[in-house]
Amino acid sequence: MTAINDLVSYEARDGVGVVTIDSPPVNALSQGVRAGIKGGIEAGVADNNVSAIVLTCAGRTFIAGADITEFGKPPTEPGLKEVIGIIEASNKPVIAAIHGTALGGGLETALGCHYRVAVASAKVGLPEVKLGLLPGAGGTQRLPRVVGVPIALDLITSGEHVPAPKAHKLGLIDELVDGDLVDGAIAFAKKIVAEGRPLVKISDQNDKIEEAKKTPGLFDEFRKKNARRFRGFEAPENCIKSIEAAVNLPFDEGLVRERELFSELLAGEQAKAQQYFFFSERQAAKIPDVPKDTPLIDIKSAGVIGAGTMGGGIAMNFLQAGIPVIIVETSQEALDRGIEIIKKNYAATVSKGRLSQEKMDKYLSLLTGTTQLEDIKDVDIVIEAIFENMEVKKEIFGKLDKICKQGAILATNTSTLDIDEIGAATTRPEYVIGLHFFSPANVMKLLEEVRTQKTSASVMATCMALAKKIGKVPVMVRVCEGFTGNRMLAKRTDQAQKLILEGAKIEDVDRVLYDFGFPMGPFAMGDLAGNDVSWRIRQGKGVKSPVADAICELGRFGQKTGAGYYRYEAGSRTPQPDPVVEEIIEKAAKEAGVTRRKITDEEILKRCIYPMINEAAKILEEGMATRASDIDVIWVYGYGWPIYRGGPTRYADHIGVENIYNDMLRFKSALGGEEWTPAPLLEKLAKEKKGFKDL
Ligand code: 3HC
């Protein structure tokens, strides 16, 4: 074995040159890896003892893409396009041997090879769009030449990871290898040499391009069909334009166009925000005072208390991860109803073709229902998901303490209550933790995990790992009113209510936030979730909100009652402005002595967003969240904050904390109200001309 450099080696095996990249953790295409591949291929071409070259990777994966940490830095030689050009121009066949994930620049490198083999567990894809980019090393030009334009459009604008067997069917992979990958790749290389198979250069293949030319409306149709999905994002449009260039221009010119469109995105704020978010999500998995080697509790079974919407959704996550669940209800009727809803949810997914009947049956076979709390005595984790009432929860946790085996984790899905107090109802508070799922719990990716003063490191580490296992993104926070997410949301809700009282139209507030990038505005969201939920919470706390209360007093709970802040035609989910609500607001304004005025879109946006950012500063000051970027992960995955704006604190840095601070002071003098007093941390950052990123 010869070292080409620190990261890449070369050896001749059985008449085939094997170039191996070994750059943990994911063999990203750093300068050293690029230089090493170039050197390795050149060594293979020059080696008279070999007739073909295999390009493979050590460790857990094939090349997972460009090295994202190099983006924004001055480019270094050799560029990836040059390296791929050298591979494609090799006079000996080059075969990519793929395991793990061949992503982005990794798949582009493989597409520069003349053949590709993979183990069945491998996945390939061009996920650049998720980083606000497009495949910038020939991916938009080569992929359509292999799989055809319609499929390339889908894959490149979705960033989907395609499992190797499907990639094989699409012609992206030439052969699936059983057993040792490198041995299989060498055998494949020898076979193609023996059969005299050609050096397949994808850049020369134009059949699929010619085929696409026959359907000129293809691109506009695709744009139209996906307009909703692409709303607000810049990258998908550039991906489409680049694939259009593959159809309309010769290969080399297409490459130039691809580079222009890539550079345009790379320089933009969206790509920077999305790359920031990529690292933020990974950072959130780390808890500073919980060492990496903390022993984990083995979670082989779960108990869920409450078969309502939340409990059912939570149970589904575990079933899908292969973890048996016992679901507990107080009456047989409520239990049957809850289980029936789970079944219906799965059946609906089956009927849409997104789940096989076999899998549904498997999931349901892992589900048991009971009305006896004692039946969950042996489970490894319990998640309580009943209505928000401290006394009832304390009683349940007291019982769980007596019933559950030692070492079991006792979790609550509360979104409002003091979990330290709940923990104190047991003799093992170190095993008590908050696992705050977001509705619908089987869909939303966020899991806000809430540690108490006593939660043990092992329980935290286990719950972080468990979240990943059930397909969630976990963020650990501490106990405070509303925890991190809802505490900030409350500030937005408060302003939205004040804005409509002062003269903004409900639909204007919703439109401004929708245009900002949220899936819907706060009033449409209230109508969807049910306005009665927050009404009951307010009643419990003795808090008033004139318009929101008046709406609920009329039974306008939202979509489920056909009316809320909007009205809904029978069977429709489309919100229609309702003059009745306008009258309610006018009356409430008069009673509160508020003079109504016209409010600009700019004011609506700033008033909804800035108090949230101010609250984020307080949360960080108090140590309730670990890092600013954790707050961003919570808002993107839990509340639909547009990922291309990175999250509230990233957005604050983009606008400039100083500008936000100055606006806060202006609002304070114009409107009054404690919410406009800048948090000390916000003030400090503003005065030092710093951002949340500097914390
Ligand atoms: N560049 C730099 N670092 C990367 C990286 C990349 N492309 N991909 C992953 N990493 C780092 C992660 O930040 C993480 O670092 P940490 O341990 O310090 O937190 C470490 O590698 C391991 O990553 P994960 O925790 O994500 O490991 P998983 O096993 O869960 O997932 C993966 C592996 C599926 C490869 C996932 O990391 C991933 O999706 N990576 C990004 C893939 C991607 O987007 N590639 C396209 C890059 S852009 C490009 O190629 C442009 C080209 O067209 C010119």
Coordinates of C-alpha atoms in Angstrom, one line a residue, residues 129-425:
V129 CA -30.6 21.7 -2.2
K130 CA -31.0 21.1 1.6
L131 CA -27.9 23.3 2.1
G132 CA -29.4 26.0 -0.1
L133 CA -27.2 25.0 -3.0
L134 CA -27.2 22.9 -6.2
P135 CA -24.8 20.1 -7.2
G136 CA -21.9 22.2 -8.4
A137 CA -19.5 19.6 -9.7
G138 CA -21.4 18.3 -12.7
G139 CA -24.3 16.6 -10.9
T140 CA -27.0 18.6 -12.6
Q141 CA -25.4 17.8 -16.0
R142 CA -24.6 14.1 -15.4
L143 CA -27.5 12.9 -13.4
P144 CA -30.2 13.7 -16.1
R145 CA -28.0 11.9 -18.6
V146 CA -28.3 8.7 -16.5
V147 CA -31.8 8.7 -15.0
G148 CA -33.6 11.1 -17.4
V149 CA -34.7 14.7 -16.9
P150 CA -38.0 14.1 -15.0
I151 CA -36.3 11.9 -12.3
A152 CA -33.3 14.1 -12.1
L153 CA -35.6 17.1 -11.4
D154 CA -37.2 15.2 -8.6
L155 CA -34.0 13.9 -7.1
I156 CA -32.1 17.2 -7.3
T157 CA -34.8 19.4 -6.0
S158 CA -35.7 17.1 -3.1
G159 CA -32.2 16.0 -2.2
E160 CA -33.7 12.5 -1.5
H161 CA -31.3 9.8 -0.5
V162 CA -32.0 6.9 -2.9
P163 CA -31.4 3.3 -1.6
A164 CA -29.0 1.3 -3.7
P165 CA -31.5 -1.2 -5.0
K166 CA -33.7 1.6 -6.3
A167 CA -30.6 3.4 -7.7
H168 CA -29.7 0.1 -9.4
K169 CA -33.1 0.1 -11.1
L170 CA -32.6 3.7 -12.2
G171 CA -29.3 2.8 -13.8
L172 CA -27.3 4.9 -11.3
I173 CA -25.6 1.8 -9.9
D174 CA -24.4 -0.9 -12.3
E175 CA -24.1 -3.8 -9.9
L176 CA -25.1 -4.6 -6.3
V177 CA -22.3 -6.4 -4.5
D178 CA -22.9 -9.1 -1.9
G179 CA -20.2 -9.7 0.7
D180 CA -16.9 -7.7 0.8
L181 CA -17.3 -4.5 -1.3
V182 CA -13.8 -4.1 -2.5
D183 CA -13.5 -7.7 -3.4
G184 CA -16.8 -7.4 -5.3
A185 CA -15.6 -4.2 -7.0
I186 CA -12.3 -5.8 -8.1
A187 CA -14.2 -8.8 -9.5
F188 CA -16.5 -6.4 -11.4
A189 CA -13.5 -4.5 -12.7
K190 CA -11.9 -7.7 -14.0
K191 CA -15.2 -8.8 -15.6
I192 CA -15.6 -5.6 -17.6
V193 CA -12.0 -5.6 -18.7
A194 CA -12.3 -9.3 -19.8
E195 CA -15.5 -8.5 -21.7
G196 CA -13.9 -5.5 -23.3
R197 CA -16.7 -3.2 -22.1
P198 CA -16.3 0.5 -23.0
L199 CA -15.2 3.4 -20.8
V200 CA -18.7 4.8 -20.2
K201 CA -18.3 8.6 -20.0
I202 CA -21.7 10.0 -18.8
S203 CA -20.8 13.4 -20.2
D204 CA -21.0 11.8 -23.7
Q205 CA -24.4 10.2 -23.2
N206 CA -27.2 12.2 -24.8
D207 CA -30.1 9.9 -25.3
K208 CA -32.0 11.0 -22.3
I209 CA -31.3 14.6 -23.1
E210 CA -32.7 14.2 -26.6
E211 CA -35.8 12.5 -25.1
A212 CA -36.4 15.5 -22.8
K213 CA -36.2 17.9 -25.8
K214 CA -39.4 16.3 -27.1
T215 CA -41.4 17.7 -24.1
P216 CA -40.6 21.4 -24.0
G217 CA -43.2 22.2 -21.4
L218 CA -41.5 19.8 -18.9
F219 CA -39.7 22.4 -16.8
D220 CA -42.6 24.9 -16.4
E221 CA -44.9 22.1 -15.6
F222 CA -42.5 20.9 -12.9
R223 CA -42.2 24.5 -11.5
K224 CA -46.0 24.8 -11.4
K225 CA -46.6 21.4 -9.8
N226 CA -44.1 22.1 -7.0
A227 CA -44.6 25.8 -6.4
R228 CA -46.0 25.2 -2.9
R229 CA -43.1 23.0 -1.9
F230 CA -40.5 25.5 -3.2
R231 CA -42.2 28.6 -1.8
G232 CA -39.6 31.0 -0.4
F233 CA -36.6 28.9 -1.3
E234 CA -34.0 30.1 -3.9
A235 CA -32.1 26.9 -4.5
P236 CA -34.8 24.7 -6.2
E237 CA -35.2 27.3 -9.0
N238 CA -31.5 27.4 -9.7
C239 CA -31.4 23.6 -9.7
I240 CA -34.2 23.6 -12.3
K241 CA -32.3 26.2 -14.4
S242 CA -29.2 24.2 -14.2
I243 CA -30.9 21.0 -15.4
E244 CA -32.5 23.1 -18.2
A245 CA -29.0 24.0 -19.2
A246 CA -28.1 20.3 -19.4
V247 CA -30.9 20.0 -22.0
N248 CA -30.3 23.2 -23.9
L249 CA -26.5 23.4 -23.9
P250 CA -23.6 21.1 -24.8
F251 CA -22.1 19.4 -21.8
D252 CA -19.1 21.7 -21.3
E253 CA -21.3 24.9 -21.6
G254 CA -23.8 23.3 -19.2
L255 CA -21.0 22.9 -16.7
V256 CA -20.2 26.6 -16.9
R257 CA -23.8 27.5 -16.4
E258 CA -24.1 25.1 -13.5
R259 CA -21.1 26.8 -11.8
E260 CA -22.6 30.3 -12.3
L261 CA -25.9 29.2 -10.8
F262 CA -24.0 27.5 -7.9
S263 CA -21.9 30.5 -7.2
E264 CA -25.0 32.7 -7.1
L265 CA -26.5 30.5 -4.4
L266 CA -23.3 30.1 -2.5
A267 CA -23.0 33.9 -2.1
G268 CA -26.6 34.3 -0.9
E269 CA -28.0 34.4 2.7
Q270 CA -30.2 31.3 2.3
A271 CA -27.3 29.0 1.6
K272 CA -25.4 30.4 4.5
A273 CA -28.4 30.1 6.8
Q274 CA -29.0 26.5 5.7
Q275 CA -25.4 25.4 6.2
Y276 CA -25.4 27.1 9.6
F277 CA -28.5 25.1 10.3
F278 CA -26.9 21.8 9.2
F279 CA -24.2 22.3 11.9
S280 CA -26.6 23.7 14.5
E281 CA -28.7 20.5 14.3
R282 CA -25.6 18.4 14.9
Q283 CA -24.4 20.7 17.7
A284 CA -27.8 20.4 19.5
A285 CA -27.2 16.7 20.0
K286 CA -24.3 17.5 22.4
I287 CA -24.9 18.4 26.0
P288 CA -21.8 20.0 27.5
D289 CA -22.1 18.4 31.0
V290 CA -23.1 15.0 29.7
P291 CA -19.9 13.2 28.5
K292 CA -20.0 11.3 25.2
D293 CA -19.3 8.0 27.0
T294 CA -22.2 8.3 29.5
P295 CA -23.8 4.8 29.9
L296 CA -27.1 4.5 28.2
I297 CA -30.2 2.7 29.5
D298 CA -31.4 0.0 27.1
I299 CA -34.9 1.0 25.9
K300 CA -36.7 -2.2 24.7
S301 CA -40.2 -1.2 25.6
A302 CA -42.3 1.8 26.3
G303 CA -45.5 2.7 28.2
V304 CA -47.6 5.7 27.1
I305 CA -50.2 7.1 29.5
G306 CA -53.1 8.6 27.6
A307 CA -54.5 7.5 24.3
G308 CA -55.5 11.0 23.1
T309 CA -54.1 12.8 20.1
M310 CA -50.7 13.3 21.7
G311 CA -50.4 9.9 23.4
G312 CA -51.5 8.1 20.2
G313 CA -49.0 10.1 18.1
I314 CA -46.2 9.4 20.6
A315 CA -46.9 5.7 20.6
M316 CA -46.7 5.6 16.8
N317 CA -43.1 6.9 16.9
F318 CA -42.1 4.0 19.1
L319 CA -43.9 1.4 17.1
Q320 CA -42.3 2.6 13.9
A321 CA -38.9 2.2 15.5
G322 CA -39.7 -1.4 16.5
I323 CA -40.2 -0.7 20.2
P324 CA -43.3 -2.4 21.7
V325 CA -45.7 0.0 23.4
I326 CA -48.3 -0.5 26.1
I327 CA -50.8 2.3 26.0
V328 CA -52.8 3.1 29.1
E329 CA -56.2 4.8 29.4
T330 CA -58.7 5.2 32.3
S331 CA -61.6 3.6 30.5
Q332 CA -62.0 0.8 27.9
E333 CA -64.0 3.2 25.7
A334 CA -61.2 5.9 25.6
L335 CA -58.6 3.2 25.0
D336 CA -60.6 1.6 22.1
R337 CA -61.1 5.1 20.6
G338 CA -57.4 5.9 20.8
I339 CA -56.2 2.6 19.3
E340 CA -58.8 3.0 16.6
I341 CA -57.3 6.4 15.7
I342 CA -53.8 4.9 15.5
K343 CA -55.1 2.2 13.2
K344 CA -57.0 4.7 11.0
N345 CA -53.8 6.9 10.7
Y346 CA -51.8 4.0 9.5
A347 CA -54.5 2.8 7.2
A348 CA -54.7 6.2 5.6
T349 CA -50.9 6.1 5.0
V350 CA -51.3 2.6 3.5
S351 CA -54.1 3.8 1.2
K352 CA -51.8 6.7 -0.1
G353 CA -49.2 4.1 -0.9
R354 CA -46.7 5.5 1.6
L355 CA -46.7 2.4 3.9
S356 CA -47.0 -1.3 3.1
Q357 CA -49.8 -3.3 4.7
E358 CA -47.2 -5.6 6.0
K359 CA -45.4 -2.8 7.9
M360 CA -48.7 -1.5 9.3
D361 CA -49.5 -5.0 10.6
K362 CA -46.0 -5.2 12.1
Y363 CA -46.4 -1.9 13.9
L364 CA -49.8 -2.8 15.3
S365 CA -48.6 -6.1 16.5
L366 CA -46.2 -4.2 18.8
L367 CA -49.1 -2.3 20.4
T368 CA -51.0 -3.4 23.5
G369 CA -53.7 -1.5 25.3
T370 CA -54.7 -1.6 29.0
T371 CA -56.7 0.2 31.6
Q372 CA -54.5 -1.0 34.4
L373 CA -51.5 1.2 35.2
E374 CA -49.8 -1.9 36.9
D375 CA -49.4 -3.4 33.4
I376 CA -46.6 -1.1 32.6
K377 CA -44.5 -2.2 35.5
D378 CA -41.8 -3.7 33.4
V379 CA -41.3 -1.1 30.6
D380 CA -38.0 0.8 30.2
I381 CA -39.6 4.2 29.7
V382 CA -43.0 5.7 30.5
I383 CA -44.3 8.8 28.7
E384 CA -47.3 10.4 30.4
A385 CA -49.4 12.4 27.9
I386 CA -52.6 13.4 29.7
F387 CA -54.2 16.8 30.1
E388 CA -52.3 19.6 31.8
N389 CA -53.2 19.3 35.5
M390 CA -50.4 19.4 38.1
E391 CA -52.3 17.5 40.8
V392 CA -53.4 14.7 38.5
K393 CA -49.8 14.4 37.1
K394 CA -48.3 14.3 40.5
E395 CA -50.7 11.6 41.5
I396 CA -49.8 9.5 38.4
F397 CA -46.0 10.0 39.0
G398 CA -46.5 8.9 42.6
K399 CA -48.1 5.8 41.4
L400 CA -45.5 5.2 38.7
D401 CA -42.8 5.4 41.3
K402 CA -44.4 2.5 43.2
I403 CA -45.3 0.5 40.1
C404 CA -42.4 0.8 37.6
K405 CA -39.2 -1.2 37.9
Q406 CA -36.0 0.5 39.2
G407 CA -34.1 2.1 36.4
A408 CA -37.1 2.9 34.2
I409 CA -37.3 6.5 32.8
L410 CA -40.4 8.4 33.8
A411 CA -41.1 11.1 31.3
T412 CA -43.9 13.7 31.0
N413 CA -45.1 15.3 27.8
T414 CA -46.2 18.4 29.6
S415 CA -45.8 21.7 27.7
T416 CA -46.5 24.0 30.6
L417 CA -46.0 22.5 34.0
D418 CA -43.0 22.5 36.4
I419 CA -41.3 19.2 35.9
D420 CA -39.2 19.6 39.0
E421 CA -42.4 19.5 41.0
I422 CA -43.6 16.4 39.1
G423 CA -40.2 14.8 39.8
A424 CA -40.6 15.6 43.5
A425 CA -43.7 13.4 43.6

